[in-house]
Tab-separated table of C-alpha atoms in Angstrom:
chain	number	residue	atom	x	y	z
U	170	MET	CA	49.542	38.035	1.723
U	171	THR	CA	47.978	36.344	-1.327
U	172	VAL	CA	47.099	32.662	-0.895
U	173	PRO	CA	48.470	30.439	-3.695
U	174	ALA	CA	45.769	29.364	-6.131
U	175	ILE	CA	46.565	25.654	-5.766
U	176	GLN	CA	46.054	25.835	-2.012
U	177	THR	CA	42.717	27.564	-2.461
U	178	LEU	CA	41.595	24.889	-4.940
U	179	SER	CA	42.584	22.060	-2.607
U	180	GLU	CA	40.644	23.629	0.229
U	181	VAL	CA	37.569	23.932	-1.961
U	182	VAL	CA	37.804	20.308	-3.095
U	183	GLU	CA	38.319	19.127	0.477
U	184	SER	CA	35.257	21.016	1.632
U	185	LYS	CA	33.089	19.426	-1.075
U	186	VAL	CA	34.201	15.824	-0.675
U	187	PRO	CA	32.374	14.053	2.198
U	188	SER	CA	34.586	12.609	4.869
U	189	ASN	CA	34.800	8.839	5.218
U	190	ASN	CA	34.470	9.379	8.930
U	191	GLU	CA	31.066	11.037	8.587
U	192	PRO	CA	28.645	9.248	10.943
U	193	LYS	CA	26.108	6.928	9.338
U	194	THR	CA	23.395	8.669	11.313
U	195	SER	CA	24.068	11.768	9.239
U	196	SER	CA	23.374	9.955	5.959
U	197	ILE	CA	20.227	8.404	7.418
U	198	SER	CA	19.104	11.833	8.571
U	199	ASN	CA	19.750	13.282	5.120
U	200	TRP	CA	17.787	10.461	3.497
U	201	PHE	CA	14.841	10.922	5.854
U	202	SER	CA	14.846	14.690	5.318
U	203	THR	CA	14.178	14.126	1.608
U	204	GLN	CA	11.711	11.254	1.977
U	205	TRP	CA	9.608	11.998	5.053
U	206	ARG	CA	6.801	13.668	3.097
U	207	LYS	CA	6.359	10.570	0.943
U	208	ILE	CA	6.438	8.321	3.994
U	209	LEU	CA	3.898	10.492	5.816
U	210	ALA	CA	1.610	10.470	2.771
U	211	GLU	CA	1.645	6.658	2.731
U	212	PHE	CA	0.900	6.537	6.446
U	213	ILE	CA	-2.080	8.893	6.200
U	214	SER	CA	-3.515	7.372	3.025
U	215	THR	CA	-3.382	3.825	4.435
U	216	LEU	CA	-4.905	4.998	7.707
U	217	MET	CA	-7.768	6.590	5.757
U	218	LEU	CA	-8.213	3.474	3.631
U	219	VAL	CA	-8.773	1.237	6.648
U	220	LEU	CA	-10.677	3.769	8.743
U	221	LEU	CA	-13.167	4.792	6.058
U	222	GLY	CA	-13.272	1.517	4.157
U	223	CYS	CA	-13.928	-0.552	7.272
U	224	LEU	CA	-16.435	2.008	8.509
U	225	SER	CA	-18.637	0.846	5.644
U	226	CYS	CA	-18.585	-2.667	7.160
U	227	VAL	CA	-19.997	-1.533	10.508
U	228	PRO	CA	-23.718	-2.351	10.759
U	229	ALA	CA	-25.774	0.832	10.960
U	230	GLY	CA	-29.341	-0.144	11.740
U	231	GLU	CA	-29.226	-2.904	9.161
U	232	GLU	CA	-26.631	-5.227	7.675
U	233	ARG	CA	-24.369	-3.525	5.136
U	234	THR	CA	-24.250	-5.274	1.772
U	235	ALA	CA	-21.100	-6.394	-0.028
U	236	VAL	CA	-21.858	-3.860	-2.744
U	237	ILE	CA	-21.703	-0.968	-0.287
U	238	THR	CA	-18.392	-2.180	1.124
U	239	ALA	CA	-16.861	-2.697	-2.320
U	240	LEU	CA	-18.060	0.703	-3.478
U	241	SER	CA	-16.723	2.355	-0.330
U	242	PHE	CA	-13.231	0.874	-0.651
U	243	GLY	CA	-13.157	1.796	-4.329
U	244	MET	CA	-14.133	5.387	-3.576
U	245	VAL	CA	-11.581	5.726	-0.772
U	246	VAL	CA	-8.838	4.433	-3.070
U	247	MET	CA	-9.950	6.885	-5.731
U	248	PHE	CA	-9.798	10.026	-3.620
U	249	ASN	CA	-6.661	8.896	-1.778
U	250	ILE	CA	-4.836	8.626	-5.109
U	251	GLN	CA	-6.176	12.031	-6.097
U	252	ILE	CA	-4.947	13.544	-2.810
U	253	PHE	CA	-1.669	11.717	-2.224
U	254	GLY	CA	-0.729	10.241	-5.597
U	255	HIS	CA	1.584	13.101	-6.560
U	256	LEU	CA	3.332	12.885	-3.179
U	257	SER	CA	4.062	9.188	-2.724
U	258	GLY	CA	2.126	7.278	-5.348
U	259	ALA	CA	-0.582	6.521	-2.772
U	260	TYR	CA	0.176	2.801	-2.843
U	261	MET	CA	-1.534	2.092	0.518
U	262	ASN	CA	-0.520	-1.537	0.051
U	263	PRO	CA	2.726	-3.439	0.714
U	264	ALA	CA	2.035	-5.547	-2.379
U	265	VAL	CA	1.868	-2.468	-4.606
U	266	THR	CA	4.986	-1.157	-2.888
U	267	LEU	CA	6.758	-4.429	-3.724
U	268	ALA	CA	5.593	-4.082	-7.315
U	269	SER	CA	7.044	-0.577	-7.476
U	270	VAL	CA	10.378	-1.815	-6.105
U	271	ILE	CA	10.491	-4.624	-8.686
U	272	TRP	CA	9.528	-2.140	-11.399
U	273	GLY	CA	12.431	0.068	-10.349
U	274	SER	CA	10.490	3.209	-9.520
U	275	THR	CA	10.929	2.883	-5.741
U	276	SER	CA	14.175	2.151	-3.912
U	277	VAL	CA	14.436	-0.800	-1.553
U	278	SER	CA	14.985	1.484	1.446
U	279	LEU	CA	11.944	3.601	0.635
U	280	GLY	CA	9.933	0.457	-0.062
U	281	ILE	CA	10.738	-0.882	3.398
U	282	ALA	CA	9.761	2.445	4.967
U	283	TYR	CA	6.497	2.471	2.990
U	284	THR	CA	5.651	-1.064	4.106
U	285	ILE	CA	6.251	-0.257	7.767
U	286	VAL	CA	4.112	2.895	7.793
U	287	GLN	CA	1.392	1.217	5.741
U	288	CYS	CA	1.090	-1.498	8.386
U	289	VAL	CA	1.194	1.021	11.229
U	290	GLY	CA	-1.325	3.261	9.460
U	291	ALA	CA	-3.708	0.341	8.946
U	292	ILE	CA	-3.487	-0.673	12.602
U	293	LEU	CA	-4.039	2.880	13.802
U	294	GLY	CA	-6.868	3.414	11.317
U	295	TYR	CA	-8.803	0.456	12.664
U	296	GLY	CA	-8.043	1.557	16.220
U	297	ILE	CA	-9.587	4.952	15.498
U	298	LEU	CA	-12.598	3.208	13.969
U	299	ASP	CA	-12.985	1.135	17.130
U	300	ALA	CA	-12.934	4.319	19.216
U	301	LEU	CA	-15.480	6.089	17.007
U	302	THR	CA	-18.128	3.360	16.937
U	303	SER	CA	-20.378	2.264	19.774
U	304	MET	CA	-20.379	-1.441	18.958
U	305	GLU	CA	-17.693	-3.951	19.905
U	306	LEU	CA	-15.993	-4.594	16.574
U	307	SER	CA	-14.124	-7.656	17.802
U	308	GLU	CA	-17.355	-9.518	18.597
U	309	GLY	CA	-18.383	-9.653	14.968
U	310	SER	CA	-14.860	-9.585	13.509
U	311	ILE	CA	-15.945	-6.515	11.580
U	312	CYS	CA	-13.926	-5.933	8.389
U	313	VAL	CA	-11.726	-8.978	9.043
U	314	THR	CA	-10.762	-10.780	5.843
U	315	LYS	CA	-10.850	-14.570	5.992
U	316	PRO	CA	-12.145	-17.431	3.855
U	317	PHE	CA	-15.946	-17.556	3.645
U	318	TYR	CA	-18.558	-20.109	2.581
U	319	GLY	CA	-16.415	-23.145	3.271
U	320	GLN	CA	-13.564	-22.060	1.017
U	321	SER	CA	-10.491	-24.219	1.525
U	322	VAL	CA	-7.118	-22.675	2.307
U	323	ILE	CA	-5.769	-23.462	-1.174
U	324	GLN	CA	-8.862	-22.093	-2.900
U	325	SER	CA	-8.700	-18.887	-0.878
U	326	LEU	CA	-4.976	-18.508	-1.497
U	327	PHE	CA	-5.335	-18.764	-5.246
U	328	ILE	CA	-8.283	-16.381	-5.291
U	329	GLU	CA	-6.104	-13.786	-3.542
U	330	VAL	CA	-3.269	-14.520	-5.982
U	331	ALA	CA	-5.609	-14.070	-8.957
U	332	LEU	CA	-7.196	-10.868	-7.669
U	333	THR	CA	-3.815	-9.364	-6.831
U	334	SER	CA	-2.443	-10.333	-10.251
U	335	ILE	CA	-5.210	-8.403	-11.972
U	336	LEU	CA	-4.574	-5.400	-9.730
U	337	MET	CA	-0.867	-5.573	-10.598
U	338	LEU	CA	-1.601	-5.755	-14.311
U	339	VAL	CA	-3.480	-2.485	-13.968
U	340	ASN	CA	-0.535	-0.999	-12.057
U	341	CYS	CA	1.929	-2.141	-14.710
U	342	ALA	CA	-0.230	-0.745	-17.492
U	343	VAL	CA	-0.408	2.618	-15.717
U	344	TRP	CA	3.365	2.647	-15.120
U	345	ASP	CA	4.142	1.550	-18.687
U	346	PRO	CA	5.985	4.396	-20.502
U	347	VAL	CA	3.590	3.957	-23.416
U	348	ASN	CA	0.839	5.374	-21.189
U	349	LYS	CA	2.852	8.211	-19.647
U	350	ASP	CA	0.537	10.793	-21.241
U	351	LYS	CA	-2.618	9.100	-19.957
U	352	GLN	CA	-2.410	10.007	-16.287
U	353	ASP	CA	-5.460	12.186	-15.659
U	354	SER	CA	-7.912	9.356	-15.038
U	355	ILE	CA	-5.652	7.212	-12.823
U	356	PRO	CA	-7.715	7.719	-9.624
U	357	ILE	CA	-10.869	6.617	-11.441
U	358	LYS	CA	-9.109	3.616	-13.005
U	359	PHE	CA	-7.894	2.300	-9.680
U	360	GLY	CA	-11.138	3.097	-7.885
U	361	LEU	CA	-13.115	1.082	-10.425
U	362	THR	CA	-10.524	-1.707	-10.361
U	363	ILE	CA	-10.834	-2.090	-6.592
U	364	LEU	CA	-14.621	-1.901	-6.856
U	365	GLY	CA	-14.757	-4.619	-9.500
U	366	LEU	CA	-12.290	-6.975	-7.825
U	367	SER	CA	-14.008	-6.511	-4.464
U	368	LEU	CA	-17.372	-7.421	-5.960
U	369	ILE	CA	-15.869	-10.499	-7.602
U	370	GLY	CA	-13.760	-11.855	-4.756
U	371	GLY	CA	-15.288	-10.273	-1.682
U	372	PRO	CA	-17.848	-13.021	-0.999
U	373	PHE	CA	-15.095	-15.668	-0.997
U	374	THR	CA	-12.026	-14.174	0.722
U	375	GLY	CA	-12.897	-10.564	1.460
U	376	ALA	CA	-10.819	-9.582	-1.596
U	377	SER	CA	-8.035	-8.066	0.447
U	378	MET	CA	-5.154	-7.949	-2.076
U	379	ASN	CA	-3.473	-5.896	0.636
U	380	PRO	CA	-1.579	-7.331	3.641
U	381	ALA	CA	-1.779	-4.054	5.581
U	382	ARG	CA	-5.540	-3.766	5.100
U	383	THR	CA	-5.905	-7.279	6.557
U	384	LEU	CA	-3.404	-6.700	9.363
U	385	GLY	CA	-5.191	-3.705	10.916
U	386	PRO	CA	-8.491	-5.453	11.750
U	387	ALA	CA	-6.692	-8.673	12.753
U	388	VAL	CA	-4.625	-6.884	15.390
U	389	TRP	CA	-7.607	-5.233	17.069
U	390	THR	CA	-10.060	-8.147	16.842
U	391	ASN	CA	-7.420	-10.808	17.528
U	392	ASP	CA	-8.923	-12.820	14.684
U	393	TRP	CA	-5.997	-14.382	12.808
U	394	THR	CA	-7.984	-16.964	10.861
U	395	GLU	CA	-5.755	-18.073	7.950
U	396	HIS	CA	-4.077	-14.678	8.170
U	397	TRP	CA	-0.989	-15.857	6.285
U	398	ILE	CA	-3.051	-16.210	3.105
U	399	TYR	CA	-3.353	-12.438	2.898
U	400	TRP	CA	0.420	-11.999	2.917
U	401	VAL	CA	1.487	-14.906	0.741
U	402	GLY	CA	-1.316	-14.446	-1.810
U	403	PRO	CA	-0.705	-10.765	-2.616
U	404	VAL	CA	3.087	-11.166	-2.611
U	405	LEU	CA	2.922	-14.195	-4.905
U	406	GLY	CA	0.419	-12.483	-7.190
U	407	THR	CA	2.694	-9.452	-7.391
U	408	VAL	CA	5.861	-11.392	-8.216
U	409	ILE	CA	4.335	-13.633	-10.897
U	410	THR	CA	2.748	-10.638	-12.615
U	411	VAL	CA	5.155	-7.716	-12.394
U	412	ILE	CA	8.361	-9.559	-13.315
U	413	PRO	CA	6.957	-11.084	-16.549
U	414	TYR	CA	5.336	-7.777	-17.532
U	415	LYS	CA	8.574	-5.871	-16.972
U	416	TYR	CA	10.772	-8.242	-18.949
U	417	ILE	CA	8.352	-9.333	-21.668
U	418	PHE	CA	6.107	-6.382	-22.501
U	419	LEU	CA	8.393	-3.402	-21.893
């Protein structure tokens, strides 16, 4: 017997429309199935940033200079962006992730996931470093960012705000639609930016600009000296830079 056309159409429509009773776990699973590669890329890239960047801080026969550390972090950022940039953006930094959310290129849910795995990746990266080196990293607070040379809390905070603001200006300029055809040299741009800012601010605050990068060493060395500066500073620097750029210059 032939099925009436209207019945066939209703069955098709019913099969396409999601049920209101569909479990929330299903939608979460669907979201994760489309985003897990990006999340994994952020985890690995942040792990590599802390592992390899902080490895340059470990004394090897003689004291490492600030130039070597700054150059090392800049180089790691450069090749991480080259490797993972097309997958997740290779933000490696909760502050940059926040900037991307404000900019509108990353959803809030993905931004939260990025921030979590960036922090976990940084902690694990430093843990691997601790396992790979023979010296006790906690004794010298190796790679821990904190105010140096008698810097006050306020001075250190504003240095982190200023450094992060410059980093965010570079991010905004790269994301600006005007520069959409100038993408080939992005890894070099960010590598040199991190190098320059690290040389400028490193002697005073460690030039973190990255809460996750500061969190990893702090967890393993249990050195939380003025740790809050490295969360408030980058977040404040991000907000006061990205919002004006987005609504004034775009």
